[in-house]
GROMACS .gro file of C-alpha atoms in nm:
model
  508
    1MET     CA    1   5.774   0.263   0.519
    2ASP     CA    2   5.621   0.151   0.852
    3GLU     CA    3   5.621   0.524   0.953
    4ASN     CA    4   5.434   0.632   0.639
    5LYS     CA    5   5.189   0.363   0.708
    6SER     CA    6   5.145   0.473   1.074
    7LYS     CA    7   5.122   0.820   0.989
    8ASP     CA    8   4.824   0.763   0.700
    9ALA     CA    9   4.629   0.553   0.972
   10GLU     CA   10   4.634   0.861   1.191
   11ASP     CA   11   4.545   1.098   0.931
   12SER     CA   12   4.288   0.861   0.827
   13ALA     CA   13   4.154   0.824   1.181
   14PHE     CA   14   4.177   1.212   1.239
   15ILE     CA   15   3.947   1.251   0.941
   16VAL     CA   16   3.656   1.030   1.015
   17ALA     CA   17   3.692   1.115   1.386
   18GLN     CA   18   3.557   1.475   1.292
   19PRO     CA   19   3.156   1.527   1.309
   20VAL     CA   20   3.018   1.439   0.956
   21HIS     CA   21   2.651   1.474   0.793
   22LEU     CA   22   2.430   1.184   0.810
   23ASP     CA   23   2.412   1.133   0.470
   24ASP     CA   24   2.784   1.075   0.433
   25ALA     CA   25   2.771   0.870   0.758
   26ILE     CA   26   2.530   0.637   0.560
   27GLU     CA   27   2.769   0.608   0.270
   28MET     CA   28   3.040   0.511   0.489
   29VAL     CA   29   2.874   0.264   0.670
   30GLY     CA   30   2.842   0.052   0.351
   31PHE     CA   31   2.562  -0.113   0.133
   32GLY     CA   32   2.522  -0.461   0.180
   33SER     CA   33   2.334  -0.732   0.353
   34PHE     CA   34   2.138  -0.551   0.578
   35HIS     CA   35   1.963  -0.335   0.350
   36TYR     CA   36   1.865  -0.645   0.148
   37TYR     CA   37   1.715  -0.784   0.451
   38ILE     CA   38   1.535  -0.475   0.528
   39LEU     CA   39   1.410  -0.418   0.184
   40PHE     CA   40   1.284  -0.808   0.251
   41ILE     CA   41   1.097  -0.713   0.570
   42CYS     CA   42   0.945  -0.380   0.442
   43GLY     CA   43   0.847  -0.567   0.082
   44SER     CA   44   0.691  -0.841   0.295
   45LEU     CA   45   0.504  -0.591   0.505
   46PHE     CA   46   0.372  -0.450   0.179
   47ALA     CA   47   0.261  -0.802   0.053
   48ALA     CA   48   0.102  -0.841   0.429
   49VAL     CA   49  -0.099  -0.531   0.328
   50ALA     CA   50  -0.196  -0.653  -0.002
   51PHE     CA   51  -0.386  -0.953   0.217
   52SER     CA   52  -0.550  -0.762   0.460
   53VAL     CA   53  -0.692  -0.505   0.201
   54THR     CA   54  -0.802  -0.744  -0.038
   55SER     CA   55  -0.920  -1.042   0.177
   56VAL     CA   56  -1.233  -0.876   0.204
   57SER     CA   57  -1.316  -0.937  -0.137
   58PHE     CA   58  -1.356  -1.300  -0.079
   59LEU     CA   59  -1.451  -1.254   0.289
   60VAL     CA   60  -1.795  -1.107   0.163
   61PRO     CA   61  -1.939  -1.389  -0.052
   62SER     CA   62  -1.812  -1.674   0.125
   63ALA     CA   63  -1.945  -1.548   0.483
   64GLN     CA   64  -2.270  -1.399   0.358
   65CYS     CA   65  -2.489  -1.702   0.451
   66ASP     CA   66  -2.326  -1.717   0.820
   67PHE     CA   67  -2.418  -1.331   0.894
   68HIS     CA   68  -2.731  -1.352   0.664
   69MET     CA   69  -2.614  -1.062   0.483
   70THR     CA   70  -2.839  -0.864   0.241
   71SER     CA   71  -2.653  -0.662  -0.007
   72VAL     CA   72  -2.673  -0.377   0.209
   73HIS     CA   73  -2.461  -0.569   0.459
   74LYS     CA   74  -2.246  -0.660   0.226
   75GLY     CA   75  -2.190  -0.270   0.119
   76ILE     CA   76  -2.126  -0.182   0.474
   77LEU     CA   77  -1.859  -0.483   0.544
   78ASN     CA   78  -1.674  -0.391   0.221
   79GLY     CA   79  -1.633   0.017   0.322
   80ALA     CA   80  -1.561  -0.076   0.706
   81SER     CA   81  -1.189  -0.138   0.601
   82MET     CA   82  -1.208   0.161   0.347
   83MET     CA   83  -1.343   0.408   0.656
   84GLY     CA   84  -1.063   0.264   0.886
   85MET     CA   85  -0.813   0.321   0.614
   86PHE     CA   86  -0.944   0.702   0.569
   87SER     CA   87  -0.950   0.746   0.967
   88GLY     CA   88  -0.613   0.627   1.025
   89SER     CA   89  -0.391   0.706   0.762
   90PHE     CA   90  -0.376   1.100   0.876
   91ILE     CA   91  -0.327   0.989   1.264
   92TRP     CA   92  -0.033   0.726   1.173
   93GLY     CA   93   0.178   0.987   0.987
   94TYR     CA   94   0.210   1.222   1.289
   95VAL     CA   95   0.263   0.891   1.519
   96ALA     CA   96   0.541   0.832   1.273
   97ASP     CA   97   0.697   1.159   1.280
   98SER     CA   98   0.661   1.167   1.674
   99LYS     CA   99   0.754   0.832   1.798
  100GLY     CA  100   0.917   0.704   1.494
  101ARG     CA  101   0.874   0.508   1.179
  102ARG     CA  102   0.937   0.187   1.312
  103TYR     CA  103   0.725   0.229   1.638
  104ALA     CA  104   0.465   0.308   1.388
  105LEU     CA  105   0.448  -0.009   1.185
  106ILE     CA  106   0.498  -0.219   1.460
  107LEU     CA  107   0.182  -0.081   1.624
  108CYS     CA  108  -0.008  -0.074   1.308
  109MET     CA  109   0.079  -0.432   1.211
  110ILE     CA  110  -0.012  -0.562   1.552
  111MET     CA  111  -0.355  -0.368   1.520
  112ASP     CA  112  -0.456  -0.538   1.193
  113GLY     CA  113  -0.296  -0.877   1.288
  114VAL     CA  114  -0.494  -0.878   1.620
  115PHE     CA  115  -0.858  -0.724   1.486
  116SER     CA  116  -0.825  -0.995   1.194
  117ILE     CA  117  -0.802  -1.262   1.397
  118ILE     CA  118  -1.096  -1.175   1.616
  119SER     CA  119  -1.299  -1.072   1.303
  120SER     CA  120  -1.241  -1.456   1.201
  121VAL     CA  121  -1.395  -1.619   1.515
  122SER     CA  122  -1.655  -1.332   1.535
  123GLN     CA  123  -2.006  -1.471   1.533
  124ILE     CA  124  -2.201  -1.115   1.532
  125TYR     CA  125  -2.205  -0.933   1.261
  126PRO     CA  126  -2.165  -0.576   1.430
  127VAL     CA  127  -1.833  -0.722   1.603
  128LEU     CA  128  -1.719  -0.843   1.245
  129ILE     CA  129  -1.797  -0.491   1.127
  130PHE     CA  130  -1.613  -0.307   1.412
  131CYS     CA  131  -1.319  -0.565   1.374
  132ARG     CA  132  -1.253  -0.522   1.006
  133LEU     CA  133  -1.257  -0.132   1.054
  134MET     CA  134  -1.007  -0.152   1.325
  135SER     CA  135  -0.808  -0.367   1.109
  136GLY     CA  136  -0.817  -0.102   0.818
  137PHE     CA  137  -0.708   0.175   1.084
  138GLY     CA  138  -0.413  -0.057   1.194
  139VAL     CA  139  -0.310  -0.147   0.809
  140SER     CA  140  -0.339   0.232   0.694
  141GLY     CA  141  -0.010   0.287   0.888
  142ALA     CA  142   0.181   0.062   0.660
  143THR     CA  143   0.248   0.358   0.430
  144VAL     CA  144   0.562   0.453   0.664
  145LEU     CA  145   0.723   0.176   0.520
  146TYR     CA  146   0.861   0.397   0.253
  147SER     CA  147   0.978   0.616   0.473
  148TYR     CA  148   1.159   0.375   0.696
  149LEU     CA  149   1.315   0.173   0.415
  150GLY     CA  150   1.411   0.502   0.222
  151GLU     CA  151   1.600   0.668   0.522
  152PHE     CA  152   1.846   0.350   0.563
  153ILE     CA  153   1.953   0.383   0.193
  154ASN     CA  154   2.182   0.597   0.022
  155SER     CA  155   2.095   0.801  -0.270
  156LYS     CA  156   2.240   0.557  -0.535
  157TYR     CA  157   2.041   0.291  -0.456
  158ARG     CA  158   1.713   0.454  -0.286
  159GLU     CA  159   1.456   0.502  -0.606
  160LYS     CA  160   1.538   0.158  -0.711
  161PHE     CA  161   1.497  -0.010  -0.364
  162LEU     CA  162   1.128   0.209  -0.317
  163CYS     CA  163   1.026   0.077  -0.669
  164TRP     CA  164   1.084  -0.286  -0.570
  165MET     CA  165   0.775  -0.265  -0.324
  166GLU     CA  166   0.541  -0.283  -0.589
  167MET     CA  167   0.681  -0.651  -0.672
  168PHE     CA  168   0.599  -0.763  -0.346
  169TRP     CA  169   0.233  -0.579  -0.352
  170THR     CA  170   0.206  -0.778  -0.704
  171SER     CA  171   0.344  -1.087  -0.503
  172GLY     CA  172   0.060  -1.075  -0.260
  173VAL     CA  173  -0.218  -1.006  -0.506
  174ILE     CA  174  -0.111  -1.324  -0.685
  175LEU     CA  175  -0.096  -1.549  -0.379
  176LEU     CA  176  -0.404  -1.392  -0.193
  177PRO     CA  177  -0.625  -1.584  -0.445
  178CYS     CA  178  -0.422  -1.911  -0.438
  179VAL     CA  179  -0.458  -1.927  -0.044
  180ALA     CA  180  -0.845  -1.817  -0.071
  181TRP     CA  181  -0.887  -2.120  -0.362
  182LEU     CA  182  -0.725  -2.353  -0.133
  183ILE     CA  183  -0.891  -2.319   0.188
  184ILE     CA  184  -1.224  -2.129   0.111
  185PRO     CA  185  -1.401  -2.442  -0.077
  186GLN     CA  186  -1.303  -2.677   0.204
  187THR     CA  187  -1.637  -2.778   0.344
  188PHE     CA  188  -1.537  -2.859   0.697
  189ARG     CA  189  -1.786  -2.706   1.000
  190ILE     CA  190  -1.652  -2.674   1.366
  191GLU     CA  191  -1.996  -2.620   1.555
  192TYR     CA  192  -2.011  -2.580   1.963
  193GLY     CA  193  -2.339  -2.408   2.051
  194PHE     CA  194  -2.338  -2.066   1.936
  195PHE     CA  195  -1.963  -2.084   1.795
  196LEU     CA  196  -1.922  -2.193   1.419
  197PHE     CA  197  -1.614  -2.227   1.278
  198ARG     CA  198  -1.579  -2.270   0.886
  199SER     CA  199  -1.346  -2.239   0.575
  200TRP     CA  200  -1.350  -1.877   0.556
  201ASN     CA  201  -1.264  -1.835   0.917
  202LEU     CA  202  -0.960  -2.028   0.867
  203PHE     CA  203  -0.845  -1.799   0.574
  204VAL     CA  204  -0.905  -1.480   0.743
  205ILE     CA  205  -0.675  -1.604   1.065
  206ILE     CA  206  -0.434  -1.750   0.784
  207CYS     CA  207  -0.421  -1.386   0.645
  208ALA     CA  208  -0.364  -1.234   0.982
  209PHE     CA  209  -0.036  -1.403   1.037
  210PRO     CA  210   0.206  -1.216   0.831
  211SER     CA  211   0.097  -0.896   0.963
  212LEU     CA  212   0.200  -1.063   1.310
  213ILE     CA  213   0.513  -1.219   1.203
  214LEU     CA  214   0.625  -0.907   1.056
  215ALA     CA  215   0.594  -0.693   1.379
  216TYR     CA  216   0.801  -0.933   1.548
  217LEU     CA  217   1.051  -0.923   1.294
  218LEU     CA  218   1.051  -0.519   1.336
  219VAL     CA  219   1.112  -0.514   1.674
  220ARG     CA  220   1.447  -0.663   1.592
  221LEU     CA  221   1.548  -0.396   1.379
  222PRO     CA  222   1.695  -0.010   1.517
  223GLU     CA  223   1.468   0.267   1.434
  224SER     CA  224   1.538   0.508   1.116
  225PRO     CA  225   1.893   0.681   1.184
  226LYS     CA  226   1.721   1.009   0.996
  227PHE     CA  227   1.449   1.014   1.261
  228LEU     CA  228   1.664   0.958   1.571
  229LEU     CA  229   1.912   1.246   1.443
  230ALA     CA  230   1.612   1.474   1.388
  231LYS     CA  231   1.504   1.450   1.748
  232GLY     CA  232   1.824   1.541   1.846
  233LYS     CA  233   1.939   1.136   1.953
  234HIS     CA  234   2.309   1.166   1.870
  235ASP     CA  235   2.405   0.853   2.049
  236GLU     CA  236   2.116   0.640   1.949
  237THR     CA  237   2.214   0.769   1.552
  238ILE     CA  238   2.544   0.587   1.613
  239ASP     CA  239   2.419   0.299   1.753
  240CYS     CA  240   2.192   0.223   1.465
  241LEU     CA  241   2.453   0.302   1.206
  242LYS     CA  242   2.705   0.055   1.440
  243PHE     CA  243   2.422  -0.177   1.382
  244VAL     CA  244   2.401  -0.143   1.009
  245TYR     CA  245   2.764  -0.188   0.985
  246LYS     CA  246   2.825  -0.472   1.174
  247TRP     CA  247   2.546  -0.647   0.954
  248ASN     CA  248   2.705  -0.559   0.633
  249ASN     CA  249   3.103  -0.584   0.758
  250LYS     CA  250   3.025  -0.881   0.993
  251THR     CA  251   3.213  -0.705   1.221
  252LYS     CA  252   3.213  -0.367   1.456
  253ASP     CA  253   3.593  -0.291   1.439
  254ASN     CA  254   3.706  -0.004   1.248
  255PHE     CA  255   3.351   0.140   1.252
  256PRO     CA  256   3.410   0.506   1.052
  257VAL     CA  257   3.174   0.725   1.220
  258THR     CA  258   3.246   0.865   1.569
  259SER     CA  259   3.040   1.187   1.571
  260LEU     CA  260   2.756   1.328   1.329
  261ILE     CA  261   2.628   1.689   1.285
  262LEU     CA  262   2.365   1.767   1.466
  263PRO     CA  263   2.078   1.954   1.208
  264ASP     CA  264   2.000   2.317   1.281
  265CYS     CA  265   1.683   2.264   1.396
  266ILE     CA  266   1.583   1.990   1.649
  267ASN     CA  267   1.185   1.820   1.613
  268GLU     CA  268   1.064   1.836   1.961
  269GLN     CA  269   0.764   1.618   2.022
  270SER     CA  270   0.437   1.823   2.165
  271ASN     CA  271   0.303   1.676   2.511
  272SER     CA  272  -0.041   1.677   2.381
  273PHE     CA  273  -0.127   1.432   2.091
  274LEU     CA  274  -0.367   1.632   1.928
  275ASN     CA  275  -0.223   1.962   1.978
  276GLY     CA  276   0.098   1.747   1.819
  277LEU     CA  277  -0.131   1.665   1.526
  278TYR     CA  278  -0.257   1.986   1.470
  279GLU     CA  279   0.087   2.157   1.490
  280SER     CA  280   0.230   1.895   1.238
  281THR     CA  281  -0.055   1.919   1.007
  282VAL     CA  282  -0.030   2.284   0.987
  283GLY     CA  283   0.337   2.304   0.973
  284LEU     CA  284   0.323   2.109   0.653
  285PHE     CA  285   0.105   2.331   0.481
  286THR     CA  286   0.274   2.661   0.606
  287SER     CA  287   0.614   2.552   0.525
  288LYS     CA  288   0.794   2.572   0.198
  289PHE     CA  289   0.683   2.226   0.117
  290LYS     CA  290   0.317   2.336   0.076
  291PHE     CA  291   0.249   2.364  -0.277
  292ILE     CA  292   0.415   2.042  -0.288
  293ALA     CA  293   0.216   1.878  -0.029
  294ILE     CA  294  -0.102   2.014  -0.219
  295ILE     CA  295   0.005   1.884  -0.559
  296THR     CA  296   0.078   1.519  -0.406
  297CYS     CA  297  -0.238   1.511  -0.251
  298ILE     CA  298  -0.455   1.576  -0.551
  299ILE     CA  299  -0.268   1.304  -0.767
  300GLN     CA  300  -0.320   1.092  -0.490
  301TYR     CA  301  -0.700   1.193  -0.481
  302GLY     CA  302  -0.731   1.168  -0.851
  303ALA     CA  303  -0.548   0.841  -0.883
  304THR     CA  304  -0.681   0.658  -0.590
  305THR     CA  305  -1.063   0.767  -0.681
  306SER     CA  306  -0.980   0.614  -1.060
  307TYR     CA  307  -0.825   0.290  -0.923
  308TYR     CA  308  -1.078   0.176  -0.659
  309MET     CA  309  -1.344   0.286  -0.923
  310LEU     CA  310  -1.297   0.065  -1.161
  311MET     CA  311  -1.120  -0.231  -0.981
  312LEU     CA  312  -1.436  -0.264  -0.766
  313TRP     CA  313  -1.648  -0.239  -1.086
  314PHE     CA  314  -1.456  -0.527  -1.304
  315PRO     CA  315  -1.583  -0.796  -1.092
  316GLU     CA  316  -1.930  -0.665  -1.142
  317LEU     CA  317  -1.850  -0.635  -1.505
  318MET     CA  318  -1.751  -1.006  -1.541
  319ASN     CA  319  -2.085  -1.124  -1.400
  320ARG     CA  320  -2.277  -0.916  -1.657
  321PHE     CA  321  -2.066  -1.000  -1.943
  322ARG     CA  322  -2.088  -1.357  -1.861
  323TRP     CA  323  -2.483  -1.317  -1.818
  324TYR     CA  324  -2.490  -1.155  -2.146
  325GLU     CA  325  -2.284  -1.427  -2.321
  326THR     CA  326  -2.433  -1.723  -2.173
  327SER     CA  327  -2.808  -1.631  -2.079
  328TYR     CA  328  -2.902  -1.334  -2.303
  329LEU     CA  329  -3.143  -1.494  -2.595
  330GLY     CA  330  -3.200  -1.182  -2.794
  331PRO     CA  331  -2.967  -1.032  -3.056
  332LYS     CA  332  -2.606  -0.971  -2.957
  333ASN     CA  333  -2.511  -0.678  -3.177
  334MET     CA  334  -2.427  -0.433  -2.881
  335THR     CA  335  -2.167  -0.150  -2.983
  336ASN     CA  336  -2.027  -0.062  -2.666
  337MET     CA  337  -1.989  -0.167  -2.312
  338CYS     CA  338  -2.267   0.083  -2.159
  339GLU     CA  339  -2.523  -0.070  -2.387
  340ILE     CA  340  -2.478  -0.449  -2.258
  341VAL     CA  341  -2.423  -0.316  -1.878
  342SER     CA  342  -2.755  -0.128  -1.894
  343MET     CA  343  -2.943  -0.458  -1.983
  344PHE     CA  344  -2.861  -0.614  -1.649
  345LYS     CA  345  -3.090  -0.493  -1.378
  346THR     CA  346  -2.988  -0.579  -1.019
  347GLU     CA  347  -3.367  -0.717  -0.877
  348PRO     CA  348  -3.416  -0.679  -0.510
  349GLU     CA  349  -3.313  -0.971  -0.328
  350LYS     CA  350  -3.522  -1.268  -0.278
  351ILE     CA  351  -3.510  -1.443   0.042
  352ASP     CA  352  -3.419  -1.810  -0.044
  353GLN     CA  353  -3.442  -2.101   0.154
  354LYS     CA  354  -3.105  -2.207   0.085
  355CYS     CA  355  -2.822  -1.951   0.076
  356ASN     CA  356  -2.562  -2.030  -0.166
  357ASP     CA  357  -2.227  -1.909  -0.042
  358ASP     CA  358  -1.982  -2.066  -0.318
  359ILE     CA  359  -1.735  -1.861  -0.520
  360ASP     CA  360  -1.710  -1.942  -0.869
  361GLN     CA  361  -1.328  -2.083  -0.945
  362SER     CA  362  -1.337  -1.840  -1.230
  363VAL     CA  363  -1.320  -1.547  -0.963
  364TYR     CA  364  -0.994  -1.683  -0.807
  365LEU     CA  365  -0.835  -1.733  -1.197
  366ASN     CA  366  -0.930  -1.386  -1.300
  367ILE     CA  367  -0.759  -1.224  -0.990
  368ILE     CA  368  -0.471  -1.457  -1.033
  369ILE     CA  369  -0.447  -1.339  -1.412
  370ILE     CA  370  -0.480  -0.967  -1.292
  371GLY     CA  371  -0.195  -0.979  -1.050
  372ILE     CA  372  -0.005  -1.177  -1.285
  373ALA     CA  373  -0.044  -0.919  -1.561
  374CYS     CA  374   0.185  -0.636  -1.308
  375ILE     CA  375   0.483  -0.834  -1.305
  376PRO     CA  376   0.624  -0.663  -1.614
  377THR     CA  377   0.566  -0.282  -1.486
  378SER     CA  378   0.657  -0.440  -1.142
  379LEU     CA  379   0.990  -0.537  -1.280
  380ILE     CA  380   1.044  -0.260  -1.557
  381VAL     CA  381   1.009   0.006  -1.260
  382PRO     CA  382   1.281  -0.052  -1.049
  383LEU     CA  383   1.568  -0.149  -1.342
  384PHE     CA  384   1.516   0.158  -1.556
  385VAL     CA  385   1.431   0.422  -1.261
  386ASN     CA  386   1.782   0.509  -1.221
  387LYS     CA  387   1.779   0.627  -1.590
  388LEU     CA  388   1.422   0.759  -1.676
  389GLY     CA  389   1.331   0.863  -1.327
  390LEU     CA  390   1.008   0.885  -1.115
  391ARG     CA  391   0.840   1.121  -1.270
  392PHE     CA  392   0.900   0.912  -1.604
  393PHE     CA  393   0.734   0.598  -1.488
  394LEU     CA  394   0.455   0.823  -1.317
  395VAL     CA  395   0.307   1.026  -1.630
  396VAL     CA  396   0.351   0.731  -1.862
  397SER     CA  397   0.179   0.488  -1.543
  398PHE     CA  398  -0.138   0.754  -1.528
  399LEU     CA  399  -0.168   0.836  -1.868
  400GLY     CA  400  -0.149   0.464  -1.981
  401SER     CA  401  -0.384   0.382  -1.745
  402GLY     CA  402  -0.655   0.642  -1.842
  403LEU     CA  403  -0.614   0.564  -2.175
  404SER     CA  404  -0.711   0.201  -2.081
  405ALA     CA  405  -1.002   0.346  -1.896
  406ALA     CA  406  -1.143   0.519  -2.176
  407LEU     CA  407  -1.110   0.217  -2.402
  408LEU     CA  408  -1.338   0.003  -2.136
  409TYR     CA  409  -1.666   0.187  -2.345
  410PHE     CA  410  -1.602   0.026  -2.660
  411ILE     CA  411  -1.528  -0.329  -2.497
  412THR     CA  412  -1.794  -0.608  -2.580
  413SER     CA  413  -1.680  -0.942  -2.406
  414SER     CA  414  -1.558  -1.073  -2.088
  415LEU     CA  415  -1.192  -1.134  -2.271
  416GLU     CA  416  -1.169  -0.783  -2.364
  417ASN     CA  417  -1.283  -0.685  -2.020
  418LEU     CA  418  -1.046  -0.925  -1.842
  419VAL     CA  419  -0.752  -0.752  -2.096
  420LEU     CA  420  -0.818  -0.412  -2.031
  421SER     CA  421  -0.858  -0.469  -1.641
  422SER     CA  422  -0.525  -0.614  -1.651
  423VAL     CA  423  -0.362  -0.355  -1.810
  424PHE     CA  424  -0.537  -0.080  -1.602
  425GLU     CA  425  -0.435  -0.270  -1.280
  426ALA     CA  426  -0.083  -0.282  -1.367
  427LEU     CA  427  -0.009   0.045  -1.508
  428SER     CA  428  -0.234   0.218  -1.185
  429SER     CA  429  -0.137   0.030  -0.938
  430VAL     CA  430   0.235   0.104  -1.009
  431GLY     CA  431   0.142   0.484  -1.008
  432ILE     CA  432   0.020   0.476  -0.713
  433SER     CA  433   0.324   0.305  -0.544
  434LEU     CA  434   0.530   0.541  -0.736
  435MET     CA  435   0.369   0.838  -0.536
  436TYR     CA  436   0.481   0.692  -0.221
  437CYS     CA  437   0.835   0.694  -0.370
  438ILE     CA  438   0.850   0.999  -0.461
  439ALA     CA  439   0.712   1.143  -0.146
  440VAL     CA  440   1.010   0.993   0.038
  441GLU     CA  441   1.248   1.260  -0.187
  442LEU     CA  442   1.016   1.526  -0.198
  443PHE     CA  443   0.980   1.628   0.184
  444PRO     CA  444   1.223   1.663   0.474
  445THR     CA  445   1.272   1.408   0.745
  446GLU     CA  446   1.058   1.617   0.980
  447TYR     CA  447   0.731   1.624   0.746
  448ARG     CA  448   0.742   1.304   0.561
  449GLY     CA  449   0.569   1.080   0.760
  450MET     CA  450   0.285   1.327   0.782
  451ALA     CA  451   0.310   1.411   0.405
  452VAL     CA  452   0.292   1.075   0.284
  453SER     CA  453   0.031   1.012   0.500
  454ILE     CA  454  -0.211   1.304   0.419
  455GLY     CA  455  -0.160   1.190   0.055
  456SER     CA  456  -0.281   0.851   0.140
  457THR     CA  457  -0.594   0.995   0.301
  458PHE     CA  458  -0.655   1.176   0.043
  459GLY     CA  459  -0.648   0.888  -0.149
  460LYS     CA  460  -0.884   0.655   0.034
  461ILE     CA  461  -1.141   0.986   0.022
  462GLY     CA  462  -1.116   0.923  -0.347
  463ALA     CA  463  -1.200   0.565  -0.311
  464LEU     CA  464  -1.490   0.640  -0.125
  465MET     CA  465  -1.620   0.869  -0.369
  466GLY     CA  466  -1.535   0.621  -0.655
  467ASN     CA  467  -1.753   0.385  -0.482
  468ILE     CA  468  -2.036   0.638  -0.442
  469VAL     CA  469  -2.006   0.719  -0.852
  470VAL     CA  470  -2.018   0.374  -0.952
  471GLY     CA  471  -2.296   0.266  -0.740
  472VAL     CA  472  -2.526   0.579  -0.872
  473PHE     CA  473  -2.407   0.562  -1.231
  474ILE     CA  474  -2.353   0.215  -1.302
  475ASP     CA  475  -2.683   0.094  -1.460
  476GLU     CA  476  -2.816   0.436  -1.628
  477LEU     CA  477  -2.511   0.612  -1.723
  478CYS     CA  478  -2.210   0.410  -1.684
  479VAL     CA  479  -2.038   0.634  -1.880
  480ILE     CA  480  -2.005   0.855  -1.609
  481PRO     CA  481  -1.775   0.635  -1.401
  482ILE     CA  482  -1.564   0.593  -1.710
  483LEU     CA  483  -1.505   0.958  -1.799
  484VAL     CA  484  -1.419   1.044  -1.441
  485SER     CA  485  -1.187   0.775  -1.419
  486CYS     CA  486  -0.992   0.870  -1.771
  487SER     CA  487  -1.012   1.229  -1.681
  488PHE     CA  488  -0.875   1.224  -1.326
  489LEU     CA  489  -0.590   1.018  -1.445
  490ILE     CA  490  -0.494   1.248  -1.725
  491ILE     CA  491  -0.472   1.519  -1.465
  492SER     CA  492  -0.280   1.331  -1.249
  493GLY     CA  493  -0.036   1.269  -1.514
  494LEU     CA  494   0.011   1.631  -1.624
  495LEU     CA  495   0.055   1.725  -1.246
  496VAL     CA  496   0.334   1.510  -1.197
  497LEU     CA  497   0.518   1.719  -1.447
  498THR     CA  498   0.499   2.038  -1.179
  499LEU     CA  499   0.682   1.821  -0.916
  500PRO     CA  500   1.040   1.900  -0.862
  501LYS     CA  501   1.296   1.621  -1.010
  502THR     CA  502   1.395   1.339  -0.795
  503GLY     CA  503   1.699   1.095  -0.770
  504ARG     CA  504   2.059   1.066  -0.705
  505THR     CA  505   2.022   1.367  -0.421
  506ASN     CA  506   2.065   1.295  -0.091
  507ILE     CA  507   1.713   1.345   0.139
  508LYS     CA  508   1.706   1.595   0.382
   0.00000   0.00000   0.00000
């Protein structure tokens, strides 16, 4: 009997000693505490991105007096982060595919944290603008986290884990106004000559800390195994798998993998950054994945245009409805939103002797309510994605948010506006997040980072275009933004149906 056991052990050792595919190796090292930890790190990183991106909405009104900002200055400050994200999204994809997913994430989060801290103590408006632009440039690379997380997870859990990212984003959206509500209303002032430090400065510093902390925690994690093997780094890939195995099993003994099958084509790095960036982009759009890349870019453009167009409009709508309901003395028999909006004309700013930088408490509360409204979708999608699939939820989210955008035309009260804005945020934000999830499965390792980032770049272009459309038409023809948003979301939902099915398959 002992002889039989010895023979079985030898046969088992012989089997696992043979070179295996990386996907089989990922299955063999097991699933456990390491994967939950990396989900927590990547999710927390996504929440930190929510902090960085949306903190500007509180920075603008609370810092306007210190910098003597006009409406033009506010618009530039709002757009600075978006311009940084637009320019950075494209570059970080190449960095992730050439230098590594973890490398790109560490660098981008350090850049976001450092420039956010500098912006918090800047005393000159151009310095503030530059720092917010560089912060946006850095944080735009955070979309790489989908590739980084997905390349550690086996096919059984991958889609579910990637979908949990939206829950972390929602947590960030809810937590940020709570932090702002706690810090910004404080009235302390620290003055020393030219230097002034107030509550909004402290708020920006607090929002920067998560990025720096997470960059440090990422340093202690390994690089993606699929990236390492795609670069031909066989031994480093084995070490990465040992790291995961040890974490999951609390031991390195009996590690089941000794050799891996190298990919047919090793992805070599170009010596020149610009040449490599060009080759990576051309390589994607001349490969067999070019049509999928084009479709995902169109979907990202349409969905993100609609999202930012309306989400940046909702606070303005709240103000106009509040004016209509509390200050308008004429007959209140308006039949749709555009009639109410057109009554409110923004007069040219008058220079007041006393600047008011207080934020009404209802602003904090409304943003918290909108964030809480995202919780149901953030929970439902990861729980049922393995049964229904990513495409199902993408179609439902885009078509549903398109319908809610169309219904905006008929609202006549601030309560109706709050309800519809909550529904729109819940559906459209989860749809945009799921586009990053599905891109991880649609593209192979050598194109994955670039494909995700180019899609994000088209999304940022859409965000800028959405701001322009709203600014031009909000007063006279508010039906135009509604029509554009509704149409783009419906088109995006239909285009999703043309994408290949995903789920329960090994990513390349």
